[in-house]
mmCIF file of C-alpha atoms in Angstrom:
data_model
loop_
_atom_site.group_PDB
_atom_site.id
_atom_site.type_symbol
_atom_site.label_atom_id
_atom_site.label_comp_id
_atom_site.label_asym_id
_atom_site.label_seq_id
_atom_site.Cartn_x
_atom_site.Cartn_y
_atom_site.Cartn_z
ATOM 1 C CA MET A 9 -11.205 67.967 27.420
ATOM 2 C CA ILE A 10 -7.502 68.151 26.580
ATOM 3 C CA GLY A 11 -6.246 66.902 23.228
ATOM 4 C CA ILE A 12 -2.880 65.120 23.303
ATOM 5 C CA ILE A 13 -1.041 64.408 20.054
ATOM 6 C CA SER A 14 2.125 62.558 19.158
ATOM 7 C CA ALA A 15 3.503 61.466 15.801
ATOM 8 C CA MET A 16 4.328 57.904 16.894
ATOM 9 C CA HIS A 17 2.522 55.412 19.108
ATOM 10 C CA ASP A 18 5.517 54.651 21.303
ATOM 11 C CA GLU A 19 5.899 58.329 22.246
ATOM 12 C CA LEU A 20 2.656 58.168 24.251
ATOM 13 C CA ALA A 21 2.381 54.418 24.880
ATOM 14 C CA GLU A 22 2.816 54.652 28.653
ATOM 15 C CA LEU A 23 0.306 57.494 28.889
ATOM 16 C CA LEU A 24 -2.189 55.430 26.924
ATOM 17 C CA ASP A 25 -1.648 52.546 29.359
ATOM 18 C CA ILE A 26 -3.007 54.629 32.251
ATOM 19 C CA LEU A 27 -5.994 56.004 30.321
ATOM 20 C CA GLN A 28 -9.129 55.090 32.271
ATOM 21 C CA ASP A 29 -12.571 54.395 30.775
ATOM 22 C CA LYS A 30 -10.942 54.225 27.358
ATOM 23 C CA LYS A 31 -13.047 54.368 24.237
ATOM 24 C CA THR A 32 -11.615 54.343 20.735
ATOM 25 C CA VAL A 33 -13.086 55.752 17.548
ATOM 26 C CA VAL A 34 -11.485 55.592 14.104
ATOM 27 C CA LEU A 35 -11.712 58.750 12.006
ATOM 28 C CA GLY A 36 -9.666 59.477 8.900
ATOM 29 C CA ASN A 37 -7.625 56.301 9.385
ATOM 30 C CA ARG A 38 -6.546 57.400 12.873
ATOM 31 C CA GLU A 39 -7.522 56.055 16.284
ATOM 32 C CA TYR A 40 -8.750 58.685 18.747
ATOM 33 C CA HIS A 41 -8.667 57.357 22.307
ATOM 34 C CA THR A 42 -10.891 59.151 24.821
ATOM 35 C CA GLY A 43 -10.955 58.630 28.574
ATOM 36 C CA ASN A 44 -9.655 60.031 31.830
ATOM 37 C CA ILE A 45 -6.205 60.565 33.292
ATOM 38 C CA THR A 46 -6.854 61.020 37.005
ATOM 39 C CA ASN A 47 -9.903 63.324 36.823
ATOM 40 C CA GLN A 48 -9.087 65.023 33.523
ATOM 41 C CA LYS A 49 -10.908 64.089 30.331
ATOM 42 C CA VAL A 50 -8.492 63.647 27.438
ATOM 43 C CA VAL A 51 -8.353 62.448 23.863
ATOM 44 C CA ILE A 52 -5.089 60.901 22.667
ATOM 45 C CA VAL A 53 -4.184 60.437 19.018
ATOM 46 C CA PHE A 54 -1.140 59.533 16.941
ATOM 47 C CA SER A 55 -0.901 61.850 13.954
ATOM 48 C CA LYS A 56 1.632 59.964 11.804
ATOM 49 C CA TRP A 57 4.669 61.813 10.440
ATOM 50 C CA GLY A 58 4.772 65.115 8.578
ATOM 51 C CA LYS A 59 2.926 68.413 8.394
ATOM 52 C CA VAL A 60 -0.046 67.279 6.309
ATOM 53 C CA ALA A 61 -0.676 64.266 8.537
ATOM 54 C CA ALA A 62 -0.433 66.462 11.632
ATOM 55 C CA ALA A 63 -2.794 69.091 10.209
ATOM 56 C CA ILE A 64 -5.375 66.456 9.235
ATOM 57 C CA THR A 65 -5.242 64.942 12.712
ATOM 58 C CA THR A 66 -5.531 68.280 14.489
ATOM 59 C CA THR A 67 -8.455 69.470 12.364
ATOM 60 C CA GLN A 68 -10.344 66.227 12.988
ATOM 61 C CA LEU A 69 -9.528 66.384 16.704
ATOM 62 C CA ILE A 70 -10.884 69.923 17.020
ATOM 63 C CA SER A 71 -13.978 69.275 14.904
ATOM 64 C CA SER A 72 -14.997 66.002 16.543
ATOM 65 C CA PHE A 73 -13.901 66.370 20.176
ATOM 66 C CA LYS A 74 -13.928 70.136 20.890
ATOM 67 C CA PRO A 75 -10.802 70.189 23.103
ATOM 68 C CA THR A 76 -10.155 73.247 25.256
ATOM 69 C CA LYS A 77 -6.439 72.978 24.495
ATOM 70 C CA ILE A 78 -4.019 70.750 22.590
ATOM 71 C CA ILE A 79 -0.628 69.470 23.762
ATOM 72 C CA PHE A 80 1.914 67.868 21.436
ATOM 73 C CA SER A 81 4.622 65.639 22.897
ATOM 74 C CA GLY A 82 7.380 63.895 20.983
ATOM 75 C CA VAL A 83 11.017 63.742 19.947
ATOM 76 C CA ALA A 84 13.105 66.266 17.999
ATOM 77 C CA GLY A 85 16.601 66.847 16.675
ATOM 78 C CA ALA A 86 18.753 69.495 18.355
ATOM 79 C CA ILE A 87 19.815 72.591 16.438
ATOM 80 C CA ASN A 88 21.058 74.583 19.430
ATOM 81 C CA PRO A 89 24.548 73.104 19.980
ATOM 82 C CA THR A 90 24.120 73.245 23.771
ATOM 83 C CA LEU A 91 21.250 70.759 23.637
ATOM 84 C CA ASN A 92 21.985 67.099 24.329
ATOM 85 C CA ILE A 93 20.060 63.858 24.041
ATOM 86 C CA GLY A 94 17.396 63.732 26.740
ATOM 87 C CA ASP A 95 17.048 67.509 27.099
ATOM 88 C CA ILE A 96 13.576 69.057 26.909
ATOM 89 C CA VAL A 97 12.526 71.941 24.681
ATOM 90 C CA TYR A 98 9.391 73.747 25.842
ATOM 91 C CA GLY A 99 8.190 75.448 22.681
ATOM 92 C CA THR A 100 7.347 79.146 22.838
ATOM 93 C CA SER A 101 6.819 79.590 19.089
ATOM 94 C CA LEU A 102 6.892 77.511 15.925
ATOM 95 C CA ILE A 103 8.013 78.097 12.351
ATOM 96 C CA GLN A 104 7.865 76.051 9.142
ATOM 97 C CA HIS A 105 11.463 75.943 7.970
ATOM 98 C CA ASP A 106 10.440 74.733 4.501
ATOM 99 C CA MET A 107 7.854 77.482 3.920
ATOM 100 C CA ASP A 108 9.131 79.725 1.123
ATOM 101 C CA ALA A 109 6.726 81.597 -1.161
ATOM 102 C CA THR A 110 9.250 84.228 -2.249
ATOM 103 C CA PRO A 111 9.032 86.614 -4.024
ATOM 104 C CA LEU A 112 5.314 86.795 -3.244
ATOM 105 C CA PHE A 113 5.896 86.654 0.507
ATOM 106 C CA PRO A 114 8.996 86.832 2.706
ATOM 107 C CA LYS A 115 10.726 83.520 3.361
ATOM 108 C CA PHE A 116 9.022 81.540 6.165
ATOM 109 C CA GLU A 117 5.893 83.745 6.116
ATOM 110 C CA ILE A 118 2.680 81.717 5.929
ATOM 111 C CA PRO A 119 0.802 83.040 2.882
ATOM 112 C CA LEU A 120 -2.264 85.116 3.778
ATOM 113 C CA LEU A 121 -1.664 84.846 7.534
ATOM 114 C CA GLY A 122 0.932 87.601 7.598
ATOM 115 C CA LYS A 123 3.278 85.910 10.053
ATOM 116 C CA SER A 124 6.173 83.490 10.054
ATOM 117 C CA THR A 125 5.971 82.189 13.595
ATOM 118 C CA ILE A 126 3.020 81.145 15.708
ATOM 119 C CA GLU A 127 3.297 81.728 19.419
ATOM 120 C CA THR A 128 2.183 79.099 21.897
ATOM 121 C CA ILE A 129 -0.067 80.010 24.812
ATOM 122 C CA VAL A 130 1.701 80.375 28.154
ATOM 123 C CA ASP A 131 0.725 77.590 30.572
ATOM 124 C CA GLU A 132 2.582 77.958 33.848
ATOM 125 C CA LYS A 133 1.182 74.709 35.235
ATOM 126 C CA LEU A 134 2.466 72.704 32.276
ATOM 127 C CA TYR A 135 5.912 74.256 32.506
ATOM 128 C CA GLN A 136 5.953 73.575 36.244
ATOM 129 C CA CYS A 137 5.151 69.923 35.512
ATOM 130 C CA VAL A 138 8.086 69.806 33.091
ATOM 131 C CA GLU A 139 10.354 71.214 35.814
ATOM 132 C CA GLU A 140 9.041 68.758 38.414
ATOM 133 C CA PHE A 141 9.641 65.854 36.047
ATOM 134 C CA ASN A 142 13.187 66.988 35.407
ATOM 135 C CA ASN A 143 13.882 67.476 39.119
ATOM 136 C CA GLN A 144 12.677 63.918 39.825
ATOM 137 C CA TYR A 145 14.095 62.472 36.618
ATOM 138 C CA TYR A 146 15.346 59.137 37.938
ATOM 139 C CA GLU A 147 11.963 58.343 39.444
ATOM 140 C CA TYR A 148 10.734 57.974 35.860
ATOM 141 C CA VAL A 149 13.813 56.944 33.857
ATOM 142 C CA SER A 150 16.230 54.420 35.316
ATOM 143 C CA PRO A 151 19.963 55.247 35.379
ATOM 144 C CA GLU A 152 20.547 52.214 33.148
ATOM 145 C CA GLU A 153 18.093 53.492 30.523
ATOM 146 C CA ALA A 154 19.589 56.980 30.674
ATOM 147 C CA ASN A 155 23.117 55.621 30.272
ATOM 148 C CA GLU A 156 22.082 53.512 27.286
ATOM 149 C CA PHE A 157 21.309 56.703 25.360
ATOM 150 C CA GLY A 158 24.058 58.850 26.859
ATOM 151 C CA ILE A 159 21.669 61.016 28.879
ATOM 152 C CA LYS A 160 23.386 62.999 31.615
ATOM 153 C CA SER A 161 21.767 65.744 33.702
ATOM 154 C CA PRO A 162 18.988 66.662 31.245
ATOM 155 C CA LYS A 163 17.984 70.325 31.128
ATOM 156 C CA ILE A 164 15.000 72.376 29.954
ATOM 157 C CA ILE A 165 15.206 75.156 27.378
ATOM 158 C CA LYS A 166 12.366 77.410 26.235
ATOM 159 C CA GLY A 167 12.407 78.580 22.645
ATOM 160 C CA ILE A 168 11.445 78.329 18.998
ATOM 161 C CA ILE A 169 10.861 74.990 17.277
ATOM 162 C CA ALA A 170 10.964 74.486 13.493
ATOM 163 C CA SER A 171 8.976 71.957 11.487
ATOM 164 C CA GLY A 172 9.349 70.694 7.943
ATOM 165 C CA ASP A 173 8.734 67.665 5.779
ATOM 166 C CA GLU A 174 12.364 66.620 5.965
ATOM 167 C CA PHE A 175 14.373 64.572 8.442
ATOM 168 C CA ILE A 176 17.409 66.719 9.241
ATOM 169 C CA SER A 177 20.506 64.550 9.524
ATOM 170 C CA ASP A 178 23.478 66.424 8.071
ATOM 171 C CA ASN A 179 25.718 69.268 9.157
ATOM 172 C CA ILE A 180 25.118 71.429 6.090
ATOM 173 C CA LYS A 181 21.347 71.602 6.600
ATOM 174 C CA GLN A 182 21.798 72.077 10.333
ATOM 175 C CA LYS A 183 24.126 75.056 9.788
ATOM 176 C CA GLN A 184 21.726 76.538 7.246
ATOM 177 C CA LEU A 185 18.890 76.403 9.767
ATOM 178 C CA GLN A 186 21.094 77.995 12.419
ATOM 179 C CA ASN A 187 21.886 80.848 10.037
ATOM 180 C CA ASP A 188 18.316 81.319 8.804
ATOM 181 C CA ILE A 189 16.674 81.086 12.246
ATOM 182 C CA PRO A 190 19.301 82.218 14.788
ATOM 183 C CA ASP A 191 17.265 81.438 17.931
ATOM 184 C CA LEU A 192 16.154 77.996 16.753
ATOM 185 C CA GLN A 193 16.333 75.256 19.383
ATOM 186 C CA CYS A 194 15.268 72.069 17.614
ATOM 187 C CA VAL A 195 13.655 70.663 14.494
ATOM 188 C CA GLU A 196 10.894 68.136 13.848
ATOM 189 C CA MET A 197 8.133 67.399 11.331
ATOM 190 C CA GLU A 198 4.733 68.233 12.833
ATOM 191 C CA GLY A 199 4.550 70.969 15.478
ATOM 192 C CA ALA A 200 4.255 74.093 13.314
ATOM 193 C CA ALA A 201 1.422 72.533 11.319
ATOM 194 C CA VAL A 202 -0.481 71.743 14.514
ATOM 195 C CA ALA A 203 0.218 75.271 15.745
ATOM 196 C CA GLN A 204 -1.201 76.821 12.571
ATOM 197 C CA VAL A 205 -4.409 74.798 12.768
ATOM 198 C CA CYS A 206 -4.828 75.656 16.457
ATOM 199 C CA ASP A 207 -4.142 79.322 15.714
ATOM 200 C CA GLU A 208 -6.808 79.466 13.036
ATOM 201 C CA TYR A 209 -9.335 77.645 15.232
ATOM 202 C CA LYS A 210 -8.374 79.750 18.290
ATOM 203 C CA ILE A 211 -7.426 76.703 20.372
ATOM 204 C CA PRO A 212 -4.567 77.092 22.907
ATOM 205 C CA PHE A 213 -1.577 75.000 21.869
ATOM 206 C CA HIS A 214 1.451 73.758 23.808
ATOM 207 C CA ILE A 215 4.388 71.616 22.717
ATOM 208 C CA ILE A 216 7.073 69.623 24.505
ATOM 209 C CA ARG A 217 9.929 68.077 22.550
ATOM 210 C CA ILE A 218 12.500 65.597 23.863
ATOM 211 C CA ILE A 219 15.880 65.732 22.143
ATOM 212 C CA SER A 220 16.626 62.348 20.568
ATOM 213 C CA ASP A 221 19.584 63.312 18.369
ATOM 214 C CA LYS A 222 21.810 66.191 17.304
ATOM 215 C CA ALA A 223 20.232 66.581 13.810
ATOM 216 C CA ASP A 224 23.603 66.000 12.127
ATOM 217 C CA HIS A 225 25.590 62.937 11.050
ATOM 218 C CA SER A 226 25.085 61.519 14.544
ATOM 219 C CA ALA A 227 21.325 61.318 13.946
ATOM 220 C CA HIS A 228 21.506 57.544 13.534
ATOM 221 C CA ILE A 229 19.643 56.459 16.645
ATOM 222 C CA ASP A 230 17.420 53.520 17.490
ATOM 223 C CA PHE A 231 14.233 55.591 17.394
ATOM 224 C CA PRO A 232 11.852 52.774 18.364
ATOM 225 C CA ALA A 233 13.968 52.058 21.447
ATOM 226 C CA PHE A 234 14.349 55.742 22.359
ATOM 227 C CA THR A 235 10.661 56.537 21.983
ATOM 228 C CA LYS A 236 9.581 53.459 23.930
ATOM 229 C CA GLN A 237 12.172 53.546 26.711
ATOM 230 C CA ILE A 238 12.672 57.302 27.080
ATOM 231 C CA ALA A 239 10.182 59.597 25.314
ATOM 232 C CA SER A 240 7.125 57.687 26.530
ATOM 233 C CA LYS A 241 8.299 58.053 30.130
ATOM 234 C CA TYR A 242 8.704 61.816 29.684
ATOM 235 C CA ALA A 243 5.156 62.097 28.339
ATOM 236 C CA LYS A 244 3.679 60.013 31.132
ATOM 237 C CA GLY A 245 5.638 61.754 33.883
ATOM 238 C CA ILE A 246 4.803 65.255 32.682
ATOM 239 C CA LEU A 247 1.234 64.832 31.451
ATOM 240 C CA GLU A 248 -0.041 62.540 34.211
ATOM 241 C CA ASN A 249 1.082 65.174 36.699
ATOM 242 C CA TYR A 250 -0.475 67.929 34.567
ATOM 243 C CA CYS A 251 -3.832 66.144 34.487
ATOM 244 C CA SER A 252 -3.951 65.577 38.254
#
């Protein structure tokens, strides 16, 4: 069974629509939806926003459903200036940008784990599905929808993703993150927490983030519209193919 997590319902709404033999159980005030996508057993859950919410969801998911791997899909703000709205970041490692236990531990290091970043597990099939989606982009997202959000020729970048309990929306914070974590691609609020839980439970973890904004003063976007019209189509296109 594959566990699939997103922070918001609309990010996986279209994937949930094609879930066959769906059963829903409520645990910890969250709905866990089990079923099949093609012939693959999955459990889909919406974690809510933030690191604590994501960690709670992931721990419950692992304990109750015993997934063989977990995939997180959702939106993020760009830190790499070459990233544009609609681009895809395939996460290779994750860091908590608000983790700072100095002087007891170096900045960003997770206390008692002895590391600042958590690597994701390489999954060539998943990355291939991301590439196939991008190559056939307009089979999933209409030109009109893409134009509405200024999406032009979306690209894929592999790299580090940062998480923190803060919505990044100003240039000063963006520049600080660029200086502190030079190879940082994008920022969000859940992924590194999920990665830490998966690391401690020895569960393979993968993450795909769709760029919804530039994480600066231009971060004022219609998130409900973007997640419903754009991000949900990315998740369905990539993960339906992955499960086939």
